[in-house]
Coordinates of C-alpha atoms in Angstrom, one line a residue:
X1 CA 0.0 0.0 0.0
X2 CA 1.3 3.6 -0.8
X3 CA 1.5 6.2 1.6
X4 CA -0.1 9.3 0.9
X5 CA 3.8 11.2 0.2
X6 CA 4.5 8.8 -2.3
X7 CA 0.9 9.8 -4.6
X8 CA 2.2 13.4 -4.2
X9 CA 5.5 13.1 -5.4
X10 CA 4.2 10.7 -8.2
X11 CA 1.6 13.5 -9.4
X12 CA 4.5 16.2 -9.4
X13 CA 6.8 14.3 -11.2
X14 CA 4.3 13.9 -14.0
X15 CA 3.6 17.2 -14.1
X16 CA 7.5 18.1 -14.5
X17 CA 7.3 15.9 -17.1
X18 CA 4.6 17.2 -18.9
X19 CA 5.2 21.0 -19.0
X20 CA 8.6 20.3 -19.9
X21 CA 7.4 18.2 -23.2
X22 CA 5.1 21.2 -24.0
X23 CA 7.5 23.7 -23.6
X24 CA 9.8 21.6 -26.1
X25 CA 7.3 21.3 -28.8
X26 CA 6.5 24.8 -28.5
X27 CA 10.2 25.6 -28.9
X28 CA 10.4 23.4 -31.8
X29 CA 6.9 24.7 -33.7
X30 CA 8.4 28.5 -33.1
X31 CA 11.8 27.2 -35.0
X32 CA 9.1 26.0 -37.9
X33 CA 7.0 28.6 -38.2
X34 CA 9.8 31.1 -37.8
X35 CA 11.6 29.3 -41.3
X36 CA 8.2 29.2 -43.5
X37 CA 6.1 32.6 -42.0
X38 CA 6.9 36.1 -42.3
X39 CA 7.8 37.9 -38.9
X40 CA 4.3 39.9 -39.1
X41 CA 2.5 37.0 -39.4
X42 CA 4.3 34.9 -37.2
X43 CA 4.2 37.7 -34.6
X44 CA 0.0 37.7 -35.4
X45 CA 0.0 34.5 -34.9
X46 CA 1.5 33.9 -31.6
X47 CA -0.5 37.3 -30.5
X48 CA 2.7 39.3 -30.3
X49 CA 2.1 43.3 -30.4
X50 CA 3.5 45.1 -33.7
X51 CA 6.8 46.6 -33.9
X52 CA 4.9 49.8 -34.4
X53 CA 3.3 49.7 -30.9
X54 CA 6.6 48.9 -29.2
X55 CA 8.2 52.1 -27.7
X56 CA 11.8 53.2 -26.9
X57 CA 12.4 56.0 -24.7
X58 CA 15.1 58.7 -24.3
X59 CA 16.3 60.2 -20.7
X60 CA 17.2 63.4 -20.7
X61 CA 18.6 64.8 -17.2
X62 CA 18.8 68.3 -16.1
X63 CA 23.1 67.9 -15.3
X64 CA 25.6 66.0 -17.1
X65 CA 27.9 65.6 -14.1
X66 CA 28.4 68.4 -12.6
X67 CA 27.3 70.9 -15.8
X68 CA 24.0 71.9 -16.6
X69 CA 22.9 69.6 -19.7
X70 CA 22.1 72.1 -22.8
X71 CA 19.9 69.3 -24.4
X72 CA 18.0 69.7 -21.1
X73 CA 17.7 73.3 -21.4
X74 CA 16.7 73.4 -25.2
X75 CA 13.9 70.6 -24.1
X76 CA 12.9 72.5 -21.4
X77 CA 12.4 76.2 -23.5
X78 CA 11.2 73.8 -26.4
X79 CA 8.4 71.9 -24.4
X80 CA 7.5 75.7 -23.1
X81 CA 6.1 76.2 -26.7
X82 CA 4.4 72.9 -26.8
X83 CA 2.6 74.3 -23.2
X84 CA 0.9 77.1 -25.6
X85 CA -0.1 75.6 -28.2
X86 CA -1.4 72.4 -26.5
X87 CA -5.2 71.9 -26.4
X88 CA -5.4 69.9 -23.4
X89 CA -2.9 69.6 -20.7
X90 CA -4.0 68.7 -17.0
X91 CA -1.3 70.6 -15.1
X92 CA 1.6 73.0 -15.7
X93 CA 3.1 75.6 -14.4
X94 CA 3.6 79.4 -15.0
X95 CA 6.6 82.0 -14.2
X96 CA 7.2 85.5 -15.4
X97 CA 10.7 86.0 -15.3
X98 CA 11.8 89.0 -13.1
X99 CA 12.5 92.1 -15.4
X100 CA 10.0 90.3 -18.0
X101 CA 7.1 92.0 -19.8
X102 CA 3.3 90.6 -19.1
X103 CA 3.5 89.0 -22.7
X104 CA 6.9 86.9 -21.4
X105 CA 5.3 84.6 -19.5
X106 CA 6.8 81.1 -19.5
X107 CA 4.9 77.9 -19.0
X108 CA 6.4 74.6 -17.9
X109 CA 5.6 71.3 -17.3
X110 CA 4.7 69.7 -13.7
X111 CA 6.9 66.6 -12.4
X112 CA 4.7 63.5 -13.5
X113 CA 2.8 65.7 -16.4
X114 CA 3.4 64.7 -20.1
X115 CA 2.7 66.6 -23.5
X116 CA 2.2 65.1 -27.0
X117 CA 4.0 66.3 -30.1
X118 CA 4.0 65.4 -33.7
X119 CA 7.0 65.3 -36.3
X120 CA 6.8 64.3 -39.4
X121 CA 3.9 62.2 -38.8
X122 CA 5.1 60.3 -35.8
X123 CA 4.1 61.2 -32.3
X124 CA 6.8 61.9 -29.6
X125 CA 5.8 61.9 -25.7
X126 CA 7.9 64.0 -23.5
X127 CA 7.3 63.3 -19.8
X128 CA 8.7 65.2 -17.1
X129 CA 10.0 63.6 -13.7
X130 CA 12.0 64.3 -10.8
X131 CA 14.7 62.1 -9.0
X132 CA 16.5 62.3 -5.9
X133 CA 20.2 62.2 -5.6
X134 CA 22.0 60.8 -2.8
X135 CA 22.1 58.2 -0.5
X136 CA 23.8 55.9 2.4
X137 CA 20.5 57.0 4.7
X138 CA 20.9 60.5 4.5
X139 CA 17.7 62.3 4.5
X140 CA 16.6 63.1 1.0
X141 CA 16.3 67.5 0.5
X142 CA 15.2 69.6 -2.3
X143 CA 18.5 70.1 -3.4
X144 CA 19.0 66.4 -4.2
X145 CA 16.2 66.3 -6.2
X146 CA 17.4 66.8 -10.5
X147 CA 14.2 66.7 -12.8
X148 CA 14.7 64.7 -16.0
X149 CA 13.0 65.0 -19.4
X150 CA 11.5 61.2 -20.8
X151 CA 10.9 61.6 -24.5
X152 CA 9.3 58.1 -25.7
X153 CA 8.6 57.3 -29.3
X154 CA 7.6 53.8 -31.5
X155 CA 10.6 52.1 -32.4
X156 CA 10.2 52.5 -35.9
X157 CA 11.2 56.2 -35.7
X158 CA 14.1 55.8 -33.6
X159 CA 16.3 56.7 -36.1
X160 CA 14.3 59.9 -37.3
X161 CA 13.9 61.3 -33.5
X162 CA 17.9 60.8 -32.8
X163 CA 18.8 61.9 -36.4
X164 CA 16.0 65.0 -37.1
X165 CA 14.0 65.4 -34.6
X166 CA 16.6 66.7 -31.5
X167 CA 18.8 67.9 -34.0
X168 CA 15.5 70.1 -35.1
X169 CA 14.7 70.7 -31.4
X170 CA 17.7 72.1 -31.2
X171 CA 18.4 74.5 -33.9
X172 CA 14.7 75.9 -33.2
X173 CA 15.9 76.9 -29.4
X174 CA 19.1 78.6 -30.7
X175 CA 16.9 80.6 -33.2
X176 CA 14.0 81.6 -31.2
X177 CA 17.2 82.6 -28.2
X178 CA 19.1 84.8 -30.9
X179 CA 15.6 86.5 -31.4
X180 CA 15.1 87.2 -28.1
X181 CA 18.1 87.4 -26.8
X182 CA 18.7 89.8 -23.7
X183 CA 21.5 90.2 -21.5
X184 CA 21.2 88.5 -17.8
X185 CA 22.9 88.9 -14.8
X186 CA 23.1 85.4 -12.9
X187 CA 24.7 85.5 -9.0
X188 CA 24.8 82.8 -6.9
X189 CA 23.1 81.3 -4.0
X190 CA 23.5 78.4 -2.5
X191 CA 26.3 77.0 -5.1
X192 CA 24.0 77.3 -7.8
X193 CA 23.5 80.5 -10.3
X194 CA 20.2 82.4 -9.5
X195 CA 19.5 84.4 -13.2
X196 CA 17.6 88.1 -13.8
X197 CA 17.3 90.2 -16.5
X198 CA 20.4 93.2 -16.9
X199 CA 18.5 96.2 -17.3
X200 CA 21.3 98.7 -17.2
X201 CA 21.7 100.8 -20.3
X202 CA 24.9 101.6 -19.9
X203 CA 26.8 101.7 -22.7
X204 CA 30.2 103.3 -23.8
X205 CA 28.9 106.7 -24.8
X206 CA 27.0 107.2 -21.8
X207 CA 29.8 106.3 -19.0
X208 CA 32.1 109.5 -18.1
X209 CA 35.2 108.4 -18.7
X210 CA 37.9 110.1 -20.6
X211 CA 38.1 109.4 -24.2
X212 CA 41.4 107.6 -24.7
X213 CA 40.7 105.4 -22.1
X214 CA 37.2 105.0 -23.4
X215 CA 39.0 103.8 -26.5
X216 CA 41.7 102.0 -25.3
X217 CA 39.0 99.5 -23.7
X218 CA 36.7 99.0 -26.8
X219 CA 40.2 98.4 -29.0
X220 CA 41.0 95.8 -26.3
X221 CA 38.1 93.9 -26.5
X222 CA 37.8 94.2 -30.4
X223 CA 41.2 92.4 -30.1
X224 CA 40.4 90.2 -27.7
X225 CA 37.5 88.6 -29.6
X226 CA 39.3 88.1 -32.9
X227 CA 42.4 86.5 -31.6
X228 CA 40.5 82.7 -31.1
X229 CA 43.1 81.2 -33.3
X230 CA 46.0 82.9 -31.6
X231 CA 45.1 81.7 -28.5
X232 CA 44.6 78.0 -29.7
X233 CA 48.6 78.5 -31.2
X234 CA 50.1 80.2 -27.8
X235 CA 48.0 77.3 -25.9
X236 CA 46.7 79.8 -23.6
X237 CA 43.1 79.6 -22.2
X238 CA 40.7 82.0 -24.3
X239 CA 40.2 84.4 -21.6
X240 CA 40.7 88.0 -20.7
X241 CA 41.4 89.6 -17.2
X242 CA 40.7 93.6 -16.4
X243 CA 41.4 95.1 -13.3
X244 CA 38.9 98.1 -12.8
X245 CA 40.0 100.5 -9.9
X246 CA 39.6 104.1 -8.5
X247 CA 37.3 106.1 -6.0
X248 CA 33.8 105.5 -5.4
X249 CA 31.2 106.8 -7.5
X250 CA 33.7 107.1 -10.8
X251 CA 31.7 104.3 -13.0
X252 CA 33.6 101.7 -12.3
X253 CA 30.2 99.1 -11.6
X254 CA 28.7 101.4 -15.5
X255 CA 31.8 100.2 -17.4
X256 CA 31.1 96.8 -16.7
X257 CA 27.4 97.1 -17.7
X258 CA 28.8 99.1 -20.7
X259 CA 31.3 96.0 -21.6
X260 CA 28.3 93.5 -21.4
X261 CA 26.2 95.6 -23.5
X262 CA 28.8 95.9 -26.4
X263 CA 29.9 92.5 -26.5
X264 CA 26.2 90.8 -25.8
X265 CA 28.0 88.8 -23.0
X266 CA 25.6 88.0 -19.8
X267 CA 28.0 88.9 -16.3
X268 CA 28.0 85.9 -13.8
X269 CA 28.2 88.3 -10.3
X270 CA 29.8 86.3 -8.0
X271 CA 29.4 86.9 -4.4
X272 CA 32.9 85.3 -2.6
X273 CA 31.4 85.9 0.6
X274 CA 28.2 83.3 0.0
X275 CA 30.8 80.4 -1.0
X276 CA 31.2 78.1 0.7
X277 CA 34.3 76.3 -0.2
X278 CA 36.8 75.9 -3.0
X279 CA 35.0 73.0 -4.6
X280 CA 32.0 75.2 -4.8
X281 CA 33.8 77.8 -6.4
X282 CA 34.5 75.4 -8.9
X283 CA 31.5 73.7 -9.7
X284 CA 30.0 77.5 -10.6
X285 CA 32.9 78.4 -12.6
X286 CA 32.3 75.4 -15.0
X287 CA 28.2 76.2 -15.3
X288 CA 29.3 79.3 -16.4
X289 CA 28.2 79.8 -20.0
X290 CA 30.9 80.7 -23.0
X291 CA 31.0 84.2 -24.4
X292 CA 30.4 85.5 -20.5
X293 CA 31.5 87.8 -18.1
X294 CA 32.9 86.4 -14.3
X295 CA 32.5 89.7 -12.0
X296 CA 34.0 90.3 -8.8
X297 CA 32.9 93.3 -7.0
X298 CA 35.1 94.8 -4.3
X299 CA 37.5 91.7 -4.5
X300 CA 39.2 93.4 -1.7
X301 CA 36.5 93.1 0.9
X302 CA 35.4 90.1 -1.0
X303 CA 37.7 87.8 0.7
X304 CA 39.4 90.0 2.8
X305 CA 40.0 87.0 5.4
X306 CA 40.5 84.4 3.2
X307 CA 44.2 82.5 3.9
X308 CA 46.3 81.4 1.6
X309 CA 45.8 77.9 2.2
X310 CA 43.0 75.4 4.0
X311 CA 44.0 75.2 7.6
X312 CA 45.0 71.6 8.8
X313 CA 44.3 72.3 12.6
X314 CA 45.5 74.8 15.4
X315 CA 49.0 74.5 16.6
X316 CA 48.2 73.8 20.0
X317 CA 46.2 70.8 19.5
X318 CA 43.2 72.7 19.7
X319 CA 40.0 72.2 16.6
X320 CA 41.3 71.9 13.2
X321 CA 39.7 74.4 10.9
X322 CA 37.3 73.3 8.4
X323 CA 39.0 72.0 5.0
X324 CA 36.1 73.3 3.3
X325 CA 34.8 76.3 4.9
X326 CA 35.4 79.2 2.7
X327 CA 37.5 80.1 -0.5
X328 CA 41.0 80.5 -0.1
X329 CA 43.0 82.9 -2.1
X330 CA 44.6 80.0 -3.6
X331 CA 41.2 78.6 -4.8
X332 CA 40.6 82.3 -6.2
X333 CA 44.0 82.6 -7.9
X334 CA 43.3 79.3 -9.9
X335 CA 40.0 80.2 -10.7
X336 CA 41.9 83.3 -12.4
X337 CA 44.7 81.7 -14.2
X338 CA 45.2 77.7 -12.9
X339 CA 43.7 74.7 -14.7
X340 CA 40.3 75.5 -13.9
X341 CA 40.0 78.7 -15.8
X342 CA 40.3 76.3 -18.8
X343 CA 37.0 75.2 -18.4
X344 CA 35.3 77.5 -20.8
X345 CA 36.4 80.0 -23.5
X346 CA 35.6 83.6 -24.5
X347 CA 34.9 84.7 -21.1
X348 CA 36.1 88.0 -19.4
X349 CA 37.2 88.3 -15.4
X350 CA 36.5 91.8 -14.3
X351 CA 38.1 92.4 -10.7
X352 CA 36.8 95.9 -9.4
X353 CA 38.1 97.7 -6.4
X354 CA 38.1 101.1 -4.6
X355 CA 41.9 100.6 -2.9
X356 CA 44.4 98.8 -5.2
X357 CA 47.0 99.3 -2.7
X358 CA 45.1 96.4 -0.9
X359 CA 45.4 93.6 -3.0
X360 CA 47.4 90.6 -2.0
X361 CA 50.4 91.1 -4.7
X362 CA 49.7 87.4 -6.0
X363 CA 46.6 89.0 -7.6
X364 CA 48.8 91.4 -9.6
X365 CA 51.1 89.9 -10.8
X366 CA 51.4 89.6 -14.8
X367 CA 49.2 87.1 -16.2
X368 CA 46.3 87.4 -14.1
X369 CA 44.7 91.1 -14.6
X370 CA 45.7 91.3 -18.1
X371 CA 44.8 95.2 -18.1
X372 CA 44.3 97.6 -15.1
X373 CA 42.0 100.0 -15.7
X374 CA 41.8 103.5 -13.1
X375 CA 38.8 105.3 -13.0
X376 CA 39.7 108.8 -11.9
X377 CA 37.8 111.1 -10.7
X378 CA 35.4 113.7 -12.9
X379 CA 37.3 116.0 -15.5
X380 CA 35.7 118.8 -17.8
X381 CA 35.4 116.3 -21.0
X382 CA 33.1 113.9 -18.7
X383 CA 31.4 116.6 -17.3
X384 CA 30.4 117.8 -20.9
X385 CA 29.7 114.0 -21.6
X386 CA 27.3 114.0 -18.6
X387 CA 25.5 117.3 -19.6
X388 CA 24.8 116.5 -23.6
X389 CA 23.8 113.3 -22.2
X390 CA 21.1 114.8 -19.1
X391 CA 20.5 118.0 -20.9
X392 CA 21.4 118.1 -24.5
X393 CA 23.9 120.9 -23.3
X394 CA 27.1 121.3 -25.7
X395 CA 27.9 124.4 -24.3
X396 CA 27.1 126.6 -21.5
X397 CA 28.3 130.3 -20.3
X398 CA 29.3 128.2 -16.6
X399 CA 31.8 125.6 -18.8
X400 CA 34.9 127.7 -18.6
X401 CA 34.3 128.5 -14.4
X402 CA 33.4 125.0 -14.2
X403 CA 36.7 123.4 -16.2
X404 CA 38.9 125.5 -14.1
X405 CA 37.3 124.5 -10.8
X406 CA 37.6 120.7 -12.1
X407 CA 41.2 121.4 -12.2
X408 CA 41.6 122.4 -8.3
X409 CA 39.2 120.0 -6.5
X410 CA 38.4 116.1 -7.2
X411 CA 34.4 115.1 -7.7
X412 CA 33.5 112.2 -8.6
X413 CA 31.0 111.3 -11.3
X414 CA 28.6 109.9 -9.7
X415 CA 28.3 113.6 -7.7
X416 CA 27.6 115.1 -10.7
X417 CA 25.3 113.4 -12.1
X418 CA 23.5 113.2 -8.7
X419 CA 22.9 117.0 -9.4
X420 CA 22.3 117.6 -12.9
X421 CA 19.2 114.9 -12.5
X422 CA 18.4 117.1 -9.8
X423 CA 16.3 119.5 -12.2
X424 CA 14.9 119.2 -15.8
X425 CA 15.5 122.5 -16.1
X426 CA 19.3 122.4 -17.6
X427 CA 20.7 126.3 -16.6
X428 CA 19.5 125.0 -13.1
X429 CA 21.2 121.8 -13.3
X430 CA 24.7 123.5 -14.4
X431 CA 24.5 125.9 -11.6
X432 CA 23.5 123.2 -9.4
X433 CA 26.7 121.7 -10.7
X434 CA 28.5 124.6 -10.7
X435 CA 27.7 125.3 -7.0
X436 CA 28.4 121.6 -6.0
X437 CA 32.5 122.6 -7.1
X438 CA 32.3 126.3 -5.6
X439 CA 31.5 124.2 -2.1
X440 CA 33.6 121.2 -2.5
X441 CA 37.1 124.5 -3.3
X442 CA 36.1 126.1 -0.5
X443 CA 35.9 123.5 1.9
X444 CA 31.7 123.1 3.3
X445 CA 28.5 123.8 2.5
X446 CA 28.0 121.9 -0.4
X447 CA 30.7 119.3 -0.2
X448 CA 27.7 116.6 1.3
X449 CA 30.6 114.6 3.1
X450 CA 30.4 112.0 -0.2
X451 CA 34.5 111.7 -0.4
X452 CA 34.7 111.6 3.6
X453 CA 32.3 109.2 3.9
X454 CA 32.9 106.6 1.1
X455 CA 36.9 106.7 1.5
X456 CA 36.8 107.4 5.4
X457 CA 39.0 110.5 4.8
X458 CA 40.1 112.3 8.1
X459 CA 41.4 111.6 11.1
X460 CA 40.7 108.4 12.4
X461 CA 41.9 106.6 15.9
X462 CA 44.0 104.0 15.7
X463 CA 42.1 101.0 15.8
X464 CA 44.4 98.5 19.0
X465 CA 44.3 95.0 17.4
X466 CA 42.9 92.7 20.3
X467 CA 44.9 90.6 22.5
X468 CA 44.8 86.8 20.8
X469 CA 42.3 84.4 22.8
X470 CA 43.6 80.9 24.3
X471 CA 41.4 79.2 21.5
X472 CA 43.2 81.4 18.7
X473 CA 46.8 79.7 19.8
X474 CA 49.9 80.8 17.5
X475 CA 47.5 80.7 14.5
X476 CA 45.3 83.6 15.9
X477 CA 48.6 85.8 17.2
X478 CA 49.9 84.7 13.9
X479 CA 46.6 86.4 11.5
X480 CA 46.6 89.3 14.0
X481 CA 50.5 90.2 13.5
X482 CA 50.6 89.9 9.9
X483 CA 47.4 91.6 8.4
X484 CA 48.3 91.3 4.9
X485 CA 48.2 87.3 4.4
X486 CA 45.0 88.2 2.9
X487 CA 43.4 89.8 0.0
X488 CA 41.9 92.7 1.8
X489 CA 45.6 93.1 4.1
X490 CA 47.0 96.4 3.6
X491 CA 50.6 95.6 2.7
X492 CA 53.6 97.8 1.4
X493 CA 54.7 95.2 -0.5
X494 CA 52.3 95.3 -2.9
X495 CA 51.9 99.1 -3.7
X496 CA 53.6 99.9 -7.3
X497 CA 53.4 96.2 -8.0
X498 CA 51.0 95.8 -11.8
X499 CA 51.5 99.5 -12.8
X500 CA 54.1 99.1 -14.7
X501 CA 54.1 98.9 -18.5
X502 CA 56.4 97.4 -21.3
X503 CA 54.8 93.5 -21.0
X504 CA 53.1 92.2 -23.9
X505 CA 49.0 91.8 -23.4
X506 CA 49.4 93.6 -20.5
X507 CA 48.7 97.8 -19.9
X508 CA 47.8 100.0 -17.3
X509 CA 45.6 102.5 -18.3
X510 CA 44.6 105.8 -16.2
X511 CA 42.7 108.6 -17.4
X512 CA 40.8 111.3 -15.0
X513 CA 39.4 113.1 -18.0
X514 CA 39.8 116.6 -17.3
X515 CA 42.7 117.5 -20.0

């Protein structure tokens, strides 16, 4: 008599046996029919879907390492049309970029929306999604998460969507961005670029500068932007460094908006300050478009407490600094002229400051700020610059008192224009002007304290350096004795250093404008 194990294993050993004969006849009949039938009717007949209706997709992700993915981009400005002209789509989003008229407002898609287009006769899906960077437990954030573009299609057209289709995608983003192209001003925050539109209509006519210096920029940069191939022969990295210094108020923050607006080159402000470590620093340097300006304002407050190197720890065993905490100046000198200013070409570094005598020497040396440019104060040229421009003045019965007073006391621009937009009336504006100078010769009244208080002119008391803490160690002593180890350090070594002349590709160039 069996036992009741024994009927089981019986009934699942025939059952073994029998799938596996079926599974070999099917095998074989599939071999058969795959020799005498056609694939469509062979794939009818065993109820397989069409090739038609079998889709391939395409992921397009908003970074390609640690750049901002331009076919990203031109999907994302090209789905914006698809927005507008789409009869029916369940969600999206709209924006109005800052600066932007009421008729610029931009649509975009929602994560987990999707919008159909047509080319050519074939229909193309493009899906938008977000995923999250990041891992080992940590606690997923905003800033992990990257959105990513999924444009599906039938696999019969995977050679026109790869081969016309993107390639047509985008060629119709560069045309409709030369047609509307504006200038932007991007600064950062929080390691990435934050973008609005540049407004200022400075331009070269308008600044008050004097006229050979005027000219001497505009030649420079004319020269600059035909020399590609000279560049590529000398091995040097396409780029071009200007120095732009002098007193408050004398246009040095116009001439940059005045370069951008001549060479159509959006400025990349970038606040040293809210970086947060050399790495950083890189990363935006390399999402920096081509054909750009890099501006840093003030670079001697900027990092006026940077070292020269990361700290590896106190001397006295105490906490080691963070290796990462802020830019160093060596992190700022190879952004300037090390390996990483490579990382883009036809771009211009603008450095401006109010005290040049401040600047670590490292920063001057040739190489690095290609051409200094000094922004004097106001002479009687670029006062007649500023009055044709307010007033439509060329000439004035106050010119000749007001040229000679220009050559006795120092205004600067900014002062002068302060008062000529004072009044529409323009007699009123040039003896508004011309009692501004009368003040400022004789010492009150009208001198406003501008100078005094933007350059801290006077007599000041000495300002006793505090005694170093028990935390600070030797390190603390150390940065208290020797103030210029920084940028911002007022050092005697460096004064006279970058004004002289003679070296090729490099010029100092002053001008006050009054001759």
């Amino acid at each position: 008599m069996t036992s009741p194990n024994s009927r089981v294993l019986e009934r699942y050993k025939s059952a073994v046996t029998t799938a596996t004969s079926v599974l070999g006849a099917a095998m074989l009949l599939r071999r058969v029919l795959a020799d005498v039938l056609p694939g469509t009717a062979l794939g009818a007949l065993l109820l397989l879907p069409p090739a038609s209706s079998r889709r391939h997709a395409v992921l397009i992700e908003e970074f390609d390492g640690a750049l901002y993915n331009r076919v990203f981009m031109a999907a994302k400005a090209y789905v914006s049309t698809l927005l507008a002209a789409a009869p029916s789509v369940p969600l999206m989003k709209a924006s109005l970029p800052r600066g932007a008229g009421a008729d610029h407002v931009l649509l975009a898609m929602r994560p987990g929306t999707a919008v159909v287009d047509v080319f050519d006769g074939a229909k193309v899906t493009w899906r938008l999604s977000r995923k999250h960077d990041g891992g080992g437990g940590r606690r997923r954030t905003t800033e992990d998460a990257r959105e990513v573009f999924k444009l599906s299609f039938d696999a019969e057209h995977k050679d026109m969507v790869l081969g016309s289709y993107l390639p047509a995608v985008m060629a119709r983003v560069e045309a409709m961005s030369q047609e509307q192209r504006q200038t932007k001003l991007y600064s950062n925050e929080w390691g990435k670029w934050r973008t609005v539109r540049l407004r200022n209509a400075s331009t070269f006519a308008t600044v008050a500068m004097d006229a050979a210096l005027r000219q001497a920029v505009v030649d420079d940069l004319d020269r600059f932007l035909t020399r590609k191939e000279y560049y590529r022969q000398t091995g040097r990295a396409w780029k071009r460094g200007y120095l732009i210094h002098g007193p408050p108020g004398t246009g040095k923050s116009s001439l940059v908006a005045a370069i951008s607006n001549n060479l159509h080159f959006d400025v990349y402000d970038l606040d040293v300050g809210g970086v947060r470590s050399n790495t950083e620093l890189r990363k935006l340097l390399i999402r920096m478009k081509n054909r750009s300006i890099l501006l840093v304002e003030d670079v001697d407050c900027a990092v006026a407490t940077a070292p020269r190197r990361e700290a590896k720890g106190s001397s006295d065993g105490g906490i080691p600094a963070s290796k990462n905490h802020k830019v160093t100046l060596s992190g700022l000198l190879n952004m300037v002229d090390g390996l990483w200013s490579s990382s883009g070409h036809e771009r211009i570094l603008i450095f401006t400051t109010n005290h040049k005598d401040r600047l670590d020497p490292a920063l001057l040396r040739p190489g690095r700020m290609d051409m200094h440019v000094h922004m004097g104060y106001c002479g009687f040229v670029a006062f007649r610059e500023l009055a044709a421009n307010y007033h439509g003045i060329q000439d004035h019965p106050l010119f000749p008192e007001i040229e000679a007073l220009l050559r006795e006391v120092d205004v600067a621009p900014a002062e002068v224009a302060e008062r000529l937009l004072m009044t529409d009336d323009a007699d009123a504006a040039v003896e508004t002007a011309a009692k501004l100078l009368r003040g400022r010769k004789a010492g009150g009244g009208e001198d406003g304290g501008y100078i005094k208080q933007k350059l801290h002119v006077g007599p000041r008391r000495p300002r006793r350096a505090p005694a170093p803490s028990s935390r600070r160690g030797v390190v603390g002593a150390a940065r208290w004795a020797v103030p210029d180890e920084g940028i911002g350090g007022s050092s005697r070594r460096g004064q006279g250093r970058g004004s002289g002349t003679g070296r090729r590709g490099r010029g100092e160039v002053r001008g006050r404008g009054r001759r």
